[in-house]
Short mmCIF file of C-alpha atoms in Angstrom, two decimals:
data_model
loop_
_atom_site.label_atom_id
_atom_site.label_comp_id
_atom_site.label_asym_id
_atom_site.label_seq_id
_atom_site.Cartn_x
_atom_site.Cartn_y
_atom_site.Cartn_z
CA MET A 348 39.66 -49.49 68.93
CA PRO A 349 40.15 -46.80 71.64
CA SER A 350 38.71 -43.36 71.04
CA ASN A 351 40.85 -40.30 70.40
CA LYS A 352 39.89 -39.04 73.87
CA SER A 353 41.08 -42.17 75.64
CA VAL A 354 44.36 -42.13 73.70
CA ALA A 355 44.77 -38.42 74.42
CA ARG A 356 44.29 -39.05 78.16
CA LYS A 357 46.95 -41.74 77.95
CA ALA A 358 49.28 -39.24 76.27
CA GLU A 359 49.30 -37.21 79.49
CA THR A 360 51.42 -39.94 81.00
CA ALA A 361 53.42 -41.70 78.27
CA LEU A 362 52.22 -41.43 74.72
CA THR A 363 53.82 -44.08 72.53
CA MET A 364 54.43 -44.12 68.81
CA GLU A 365 51.69 -46.73 68.52
CA ASP A 366 49.28 -44.33 70.24
CA LEU A 367 50.25 -41.54 67.87
CA ALA A 368 49.75 -43.86 64.90
CA LYS A 369 46.21 -44.67 66.10
CA LEU A 370 45.40 -41.00 66.48
CA ALA A 371 46.69 -40.26 62.99
CA GLY A 372 45.08 -43.31 61.45
CA VAL A 373 48.37 -44.57 60.00
CA SER A 374 50.93 -47.30 60.73
CA LYS A 375 53.80 -47.01 63.23
CA ILE A 376 56.37 -47.08 60.43
CA THR A 377 54.62 -44.15 58.75
CA VAL A 378 54.82 -42.16 62.00
CA SER A 379 58.51 -43.06 62.37
CA ARG A 380 59.27 -41.99 58.82
CA ALA A 381 57.25 -38.80 59.11
CA LEU A 382 59.07 -37.72 62.28
CA ARG A 383 62.40 -38.38 60.51
CA ASP A 384 61.20 -36.26 57.57
CA SER A 385 61.50 -39.21 55.20
CA PRO A 386 60.55 -38.57 51.56
CA LEU A 387 58.78 -41.96 51.62
CA VAL A 388 55.90 -40.15 53.36
CA THR A 389 54.00 -37.38 51.58
CA ALA A 390 54.60 -33.82 52.73
CA GLU A 391 50.94 -33.52 53.72
CA THR A 392 51.08 -36.61 55.94
CA ARG A 393 54.41 -35.55 57.48
CA GLU A 394 52.94 -32.19 58.42
CA LYS A 395 49.77 -33.77 59.83
CA ILE A 396 51.76 -36.14 62.05
CA ARG A 397 54.19 -33.43 63.22
CA ILE A 398 51.29 -31.17 64.24
CA LEU A 399 49.53 -34.04 66.02
CA ALA A 400 52.75 -35.02 67.83
CA SER A 401 53.24 -31.43 68.97
CA GLU A 402 49.67 -31.14 70.21
CA GLN A 403 49.97 -34.40 72.17
CA GLY A 404 53.40 -33.51 73.59
CA TYR A 405 55.03 -36.50 71.90
CA ARG A 406 58.83 -36.56 71.58
CA PHE A 407 60.54 -39.01 69.25
CA ASN A 408 62.98 -40.98 71.43
CA VAL A 409 65.91 -41.43 69.11
CA SER A 410 68.07 -43.24 71.68
CA ALA A 411 65.35 -45.80 72.41
CA ARG A 412 64.76 -46.35 68.70
CA ASN A 413 68.45 -46.87 68.06
CA LEU A 414 68.83 -49.25 71.01
CA ARG A 415 65.82 -51.27 69.87
CA MET A 416 67.11 -51.48 66.29
CA GLY A 417 70.71 -52.15 67.30
CA ARG A 418 71.85 -49.18 65.23
CA SER A 419 73.11 -45.66 65.78
CA TYR A 420 71.69 -44.36 62.49
CA SER A 421 74.98 -42.61 61.86
CA VAL A 422 77.74 -43.10 59.27
CA ALA A 423 81.33 -41.94 59.78
CA VAL A 424 82.96 -40.26 56.78
CA VAL A 425 86.75 -40.51 56.98
CA VAL A 426 88.71 -37.99 54.89
CA GLU A 427 92.09 -39.45 53.98
CA MET A 428 93.67 -36.22 52.72
CA THR A 429 95.69 -34.00 55.05
CA PRO A 430 94.67 -30.35 54.58
CA VAL A 431 97.60 -28.12 53.61
CA ARG A 432 97.80 -24.44 52.71
CA GLY A 433 97.83 -25.18 48.98
CA ARG A 434 95.01 -27.73 49.12
CA PRO A 435 92.33 -26.86 51.71
CA MET A 436 89.32 -28.94 52.72
CA SER A 437 87.11 -26.31 51.04
CA ASP A 438 88.19 -27.50 47.57
CA PRO A 439 85.60 -29.36 45.43
CA TYR A 440 87.38 -32.53 46.49
CA PRO A 441 86.30 -33.44 49.12
CA LEU A 442 83.54 -30.82 49.58
CA GLU A 443 81.33 -31.89 46.65
CA LEU A 444 81.60 -35.53 47.68
CA LEU A 445 80.61 -34.61 51.23
CA GLY A 446 77.61 -32.66 49.94
CA GLY A 447 76.29 -35.65 48.01
CA ILE A 448 76.91 -38.02 50.93
CA THR A 449 75.18 -35.75 53.44
CA GLN A 450 72.17 -35.18 51.20
CA GLU A 451 71.55 -38.88 50.69
CA LEU A 452 72.21 -40.02 54.27
CA THR A 453 70.17 -37.31 56.00
CA THR A 454 67.25 -37.98 53.66
CA ALA A 455 67.38 -41.61 54.83
CA GLY A 456 67.35 -40.52 58.49
CA TYR A 457 71.08 -40.94 59.17
CA SER A 458 73.48 -38.45 60.71
CA VAL A 459 77.00 -37.92 59.33
CA VAL A 460 80.11 -38.02 61.51
CA LEU A 461 83.03 -36.31 59.75
CA THR A 462 86.40 -37.54 60.95
CA SER A 463 89.97 -38.54 60.04
CA LYS A 464 92.10 -41.66 60.40
CA GLN A 465 93.66 -40.22 63.53
CA LEU A 466 90.26 -40.14 65.33
CA MET A 467 89.08 -43.66 64.54
CA ASN A 468 89.02 -44.65 68.22
CA THR A 469 86.56 -41.95 69.29
CA ALA A 470 83.08 -42.97 70.49
CA PRO A 471 81.07 -41.36 67.62
CA VAL A 472 83.14 -43.25 65.04
CA GLN A 473 83.19 -46.55 66.93
CA GLY A 474 79.41 -46.34 67.34
CA ALA A 475 78.67 -45.64 63.67
CA ASP A 476 76.84 -48.18 61.51
CA GLY A 477 79.43 -47.94 58.73
CA LEU A 478 82.43 -46.09 57.30
CA ILE A 479 82.83 -44.12 54.07
CA LEU A 480 86.47 -43.45 53.19
CA LEU A 481 87.35 -40.60 50.85
CA GLY A 482 90.71 -41.55 49.34
CA GLN A 483 92.62 -44.84 49.49
CA GLY A 484 95.92 -43.29 50.51
CA SER A 485 99.38 -44.11 49.23
CA HIS A 486 99.62 -47.85 48.45
CA GLY A 487 96.08 -48.30 49.87
CA GLU A 488 97.29 -47.73 53.43
CA ALA A 489 94.13 -45.88 54.52
CA VAL A 490 91.89 -48.72 53.33
CA ARG A 491 93.82 -51.34 55.28
CA THR A 492 93.54 -49.25 58.43
CA LEU A 493 89.76 -49.00 58.19
CA GLN A 494 89.26 -52.64 57.19
CA GLN A 495 90.66 -53.63 60.58
CA THR A 496 87.52 -52.23 62.25
CA GLY A 497 85.34 -54.91 60.64
CA MET A 498 82.65 -52.30 59.97
CA PRO A 499 80.77 -51.94 56.65
CA LEU A 500 83.08 -49.94 54.38
CA VAL A 501 82.66 -48.06 51.11
CA VAL A 502 85.64 -46.27 49.53
CA TRP A 503 86.00 -43.41 47.05
CA GLY A 504 88.88 -44.34 44.77
CA ALA A 505 89.87 -46.88 42.13
CA PRO A 506 89.37 -50.66 42.13
CA GLU A 507 92.46 -52.67 42.97
CA ALA A 508 93.24 -56.31 42.28
CA ASP A 509 92.55 -58.89 45.00
CA THR A 510 90.42 -56.59 47.18
CA ASP A 511 86.95 -57.29 48.54
CA TYR A 512 85.73 -53.84 49.61
CA ILE A 513 83.20 -51.70 47.74
CA VAL A 514 84.63 -48.87 45.64
CA VAL A 515 82.89 -45.91 44.03
CA GLY A 516 84.96 -43.64 41.82
CA SER A 517 85.48 -42.02 38.47
CA ASP A 518 86.66 -44.02 35.47
CA ASN A 519 90.24 -42.82 35.91
CA ARG A 520 91.58 -44.99 33.09
CA LYS A 521 89.07 -43.43 30.69
CA GLY A 522 90.10 -40.00 31.96
CA GLY A 523 93.70 -40.77 31.07
CA ILE A 524 92.66 -42.08 27.66
CA SER A 525 90.76 -38.88 26.87
CA ALA A 526 93.84 -36.78 27.73
CA ALA A 527 96.00 -38.95 25.45
CA GLU A 528 93.53 -38.64 22.59
CA ARG A 529 93.65 -34.86 22.93
CA PHE A 530 97.45 -34.80 22.74
CA ILE A 531 97.44 -37.19 19.77
CA SER A 532 95.04 -34.88 17.91
CA GLN A 533 97.46 -32.00 18.57
CA GLY A 534 100.46 -33.97 17.34
CA ARG A 535 102.25 -33.92 20.71
CA GLN A 536 105.03 -36.50 21.00
CA LYS A 537 107.16 -35.70 24.08
CA LEU A 538 104.91 -35.84 27.12
CA VAL A 539 105.10 -35.53 30.89
CA PHE A 540 102.75 -37.22 33.34
CA LEU A 541 102.67 -35.29 36.62
CA GLY A 542 101.27 -37.17 39.62
CA ASP A 543 102.02 -39.59 42.45
CA VAL A 544 101.27 -43.03 41.00
CA ASP A 545 101.45 -44.60 44.46
CA HIS A 546 97.79 -43.55 44.70
CA ALA A 547 95.48 -46.02 42.94
CA GLU A 548 93.41 -43.33 41.20
CA VAL A 549 96.49 -41.58 39.83
CA GLN A 550 98.03 -44.87 38.75
CA GLU A 551 94.90 -45.63 36.73
CA ARG A 552 95.01 -42.20 35.05
CA CYS A 553 98.65 -42.74 34.14
CA ALA A 554 98.06 -46.29 32.87
CA GLY A 555 95.15 -45.24 30.67
CA PHE A 556 97.20 -42.32 29.35
CA ILE A 557 100.24 -44.43 28.43
CA ASP A 558 98.20 -47.29 26.96
CA ALA A 559 96.22 -44.93 24.73
CA MET A 560 99.40 -43.32 23.41
CA GLY A 561 100.32 -46.76 22.03
CA GLY A 562 103.98 -45.86 21.61
CA ARG A 563 103.21 -42.78 19.51
CA ALA A 564 104.91 -40.56 22.10
CA THR A 565 107.42 -40.78 24.93
CA VAL A 566 105.99 -40.28 28.44
CA HIS A 567 108.18 -39.10 31.30
CA ILE A 568 106.61 -39.64 34.73
CA ILE A 569 107.24 -37.13 37.54
CA ARG A 570 105.92 -38.10 40.98
CA PRO A 571 105.35 -35.10 43.28
CA LYS A 572 104.12 -36.15 46.74
CA ALA A 573 101.42 -33.47 46.84
CA PHE A 574 98.58 -32.34 44.56
CA THR A 575 99.21 -28.62 45.03
CA PHE A 576 100.06 -25.62 42.84
CA GLU A 577 103.47 -25.42 44.51
CA ALA A 578 104.23 -29.09 43.77
CA GLY A 579 103.35 -28.59 40.10
CA PHE A 580 105.45 -25.45 39.86
CA ASP A 581 108.47 -27.02 41.59
CA SER A 582 108.32 -30.24 39.53
CA ILE A 583 108.23 -28.54 36.13
CA SER A 584 110.76 -25.88 37.20
CA ALA A 585 113.18 -28.65 38.19
CA LEU A 586 112.59 -30.46 34.90
CA LEU A 587 113.23 -27.31 32.87
CA LYS A 588 116.59 -26.83 34.60
CA LYS A 589 117.83 -30.18 33.34
CA LYS A 590 120.06 -30.13 30.28
CA GLY A 591 118.23 -31.16 27.16
CA ALA A 592 114.76 -31.01 28.74
CA ASN A 593 112.34 -31.03 25.84
CA PHE A 594 108.62 -31.76 26.06
CA ASP A 595 105.47 -30.47 24.37
CA GLY A 596 102.68 -31.77 26.63
CA VAL A 597 101.91 -32.13 30.36
CA PHE A 598 99.09 -34.26 31.78
CA ALA A 599 98.68 -33.46 35.47
CA ALA A 600 96.80 -35.59 38.02
CA SER A 601 95.05 -32.50 39.44
CA ASP A 602 94.13 -29.01 38.29
CA LEU A 603 96.36 -27.43 40.93
CA LEU A 604 99.36 -29.39 39.65
CA ALA A 605 98.52 -28.28 36.10
CA MET A 606 98.21 -24.62 37.11
CA GLY A 607 101.58 -24.75 38.87
CA ALA A 608 103.11 -26.34 35.76
CA ILE A 609 101.75 -23.53 33.57
CA ARG A 610 103.27 -20.91 35.88
CA ALA A 611 106.65 -22.64 35.70
CA LEU A 612 106.46 -22.74 31.90
CA ALA A 613 105.53 -19.04 31.75
CA GLU A 614 108.54 -18.10 33.85
CA LYS A 615 110.75 -19.73 31.20
CA ASN A 616 108.88 -17.90 28.42
CA LEU A 617 107.27 -21.11 27.16
CA ARG A 618 103.76 -20.40 25.88
CA VAL A 619 100.72 -22.57 26.55
CA PRO A 620 99.49 -24.16 24.33
CA GLU A 621 101.77 -22.95 21.52
CA ASN A 622 104.92 -24.53 22.97
CA VAL A 623 103.47 -26.92 25.55
CA SER A 624 99.91 -28.19 25.92
CA VAL A 625 98.66 -28.81 29.47
CA ILE A 626 95.71 -30.89 30.71
CA GLY A 627 94.55 -31.04 34.33
CA TYR A 628 92.23 -33.33 36.27
CA ASP A 629 89.07 -32.64 38.38
CA ASP A 630 87.74 -29.65 36.39
CA THR A 631 87.56 -27.49 39.51
CA PRO A 632 85.76 -24.11 39.31
CA GLY A 633 89.16 -22.42 39.04
CA ALA A 634 90.01 -24.30 35.85
CA ALA A 635 87.62 -22.30 33.67
CA SER A 636 88.70 -18.96 35.14
CA PHE A 637 92.44 -19.67 35.03
CA VAL A 638 94.56 -17.76 32.51
CA PRO A 639 94.61 -19.38 30.05
CA PRO A 640 91.44 -21.41 30.76
CA LEU A 641 92.56 -24.93 31.63
CA THR A 642 91.57 -28.03 29.70
CA SER A 643 90.68 -30.61 32.35
CA VAL A 644 89.06 -34.00 32.96
CA HIS A 645 85.76 -33.47 34.76
CA GLN A 646 84.74 -35.72 37.66
CA TYR A 647 81.10 -35.90 38.80
CA LEU A 648 81.94 -35.61 42.48
CA ARG A 649 78.51 -34.72 43.85
CA ASP A 650 76.99 -37.71 42.04
CA GLY A 651 79.82 -39.79 43.47
CA GLY A 652 78.91 -38.70 46.99
CA VAL A 653 75.28 -39.70 46.50
CA LEU A 654 76.37 -43.09 45.15
CA LEU A 655 78.75 -43.66 48.06
CA ALA A 656 75.89 -43.09 50.50
CA LYS A 657 73.51 -45.39 48.58
CA LYS A 658 76.10 -48.17 48.62
CA MET A 659 76.58 -47.71 52.37
CA LEU A 660 72.83 -47.83 53.06
CA GLY A 661 72.65 -51.01 51.01
CA LEU A 662 75.43 -52.63 53.08
CA ILE A 663 73.74 -51.62 56.33
CA GLU A 664 70.49 -53.20 55.16
CA GLY A 665 72.28 -56.40 54.13
CA GLN A 666 71.56 -55.92 50.43
CA PRO A 667 73.92 -57.09 47.65
CA VAL A 668 76.20 -54.18 46.72
CA ALA A 669 78.83 -53.90 43.97
CA SER A 670 81.56 -51.41 43.12
CA GLU A 671 80.67 -48.81 40.50
CA MET A 672 82.55 -46.31 38.36
CA LEU A 673 81.21 -42.97 37.11
CA PRO A 674 82.05 -41.50 33.70
CA THR A 675 84.51 -38.65 33.12
CA THR A 676 84.39 -35.88 30.51
CA LEU A 677 87.31 -33.97 28.99
CA MET A 678 86.48 -30.26 29.14
CA VAL A 679 88.48 -28.73 26.26
CA ARG A 680 89.49 -25.10 26.81
CA GLN A 681 92.58 -23.15 25.78
CA THR A 682 95.56 -25.06 27.16
#
């Protein structure tokens, strides 16, 4: 085994990872993990190797590693939603999902490329090891677009029949059931479902809601094409203008839709929850501070992001991976 001096002299020309491993008294894979700040290596060992690499002038050649492994060690995250004034990208969806994804992927030594469907042909996306799609789109259009790439794909959304891609999402059907059970306990019998059921997640919420009612109430479906405050306000305002409009409960597919509905009701002097009960979906931070505080179905978005990343890493490594749904919780407040 060469001495530290002989290895150090060699480092003056071209120190390799193998040389650094010999100096540190560890394996090459340990050096690789330490320089990528992997949690699989203890903090003490990571620090020891980083100091030794700095002293020896060693630089981790990421491009050479990637070329050798046939990977880019990057994952492209495609956000299906189009940001609008009433629904910015800074909302918990998709921000909390992105936080969970980034945490898990960077810990595993991967970089994250944030993009949209319109930029699928760019080099960083084409060179990624896999795709994570946030949102299936209307009628699953976004999924079909990404499937054409042939790249490993994991989707945030709801499972659909006759599909073979991996899905991570909330149990939307259970979320709809919990909203129905709340209305049943309040004796509500003339209900409105507010949401675009062309989206798989929303369709599942609506289906669970209607099934759980079991014919104990009528359900009128309104399908706004956006998930914004304005869409909720406009939809309920239009309904209230119709002759004979009479309902005592609104289940909205997002908190913003629910908040807009409440504003429309208030403008017609209908009190919430005395005249009409309202339930939202997502349990965004604004739900608890809204006036009145909004009852909403909570989604565990950050946990969902972590799970999306774990599924993607499994696909990249060729491991068996299955779709998985996370629980939801009805947060009962004052609406």
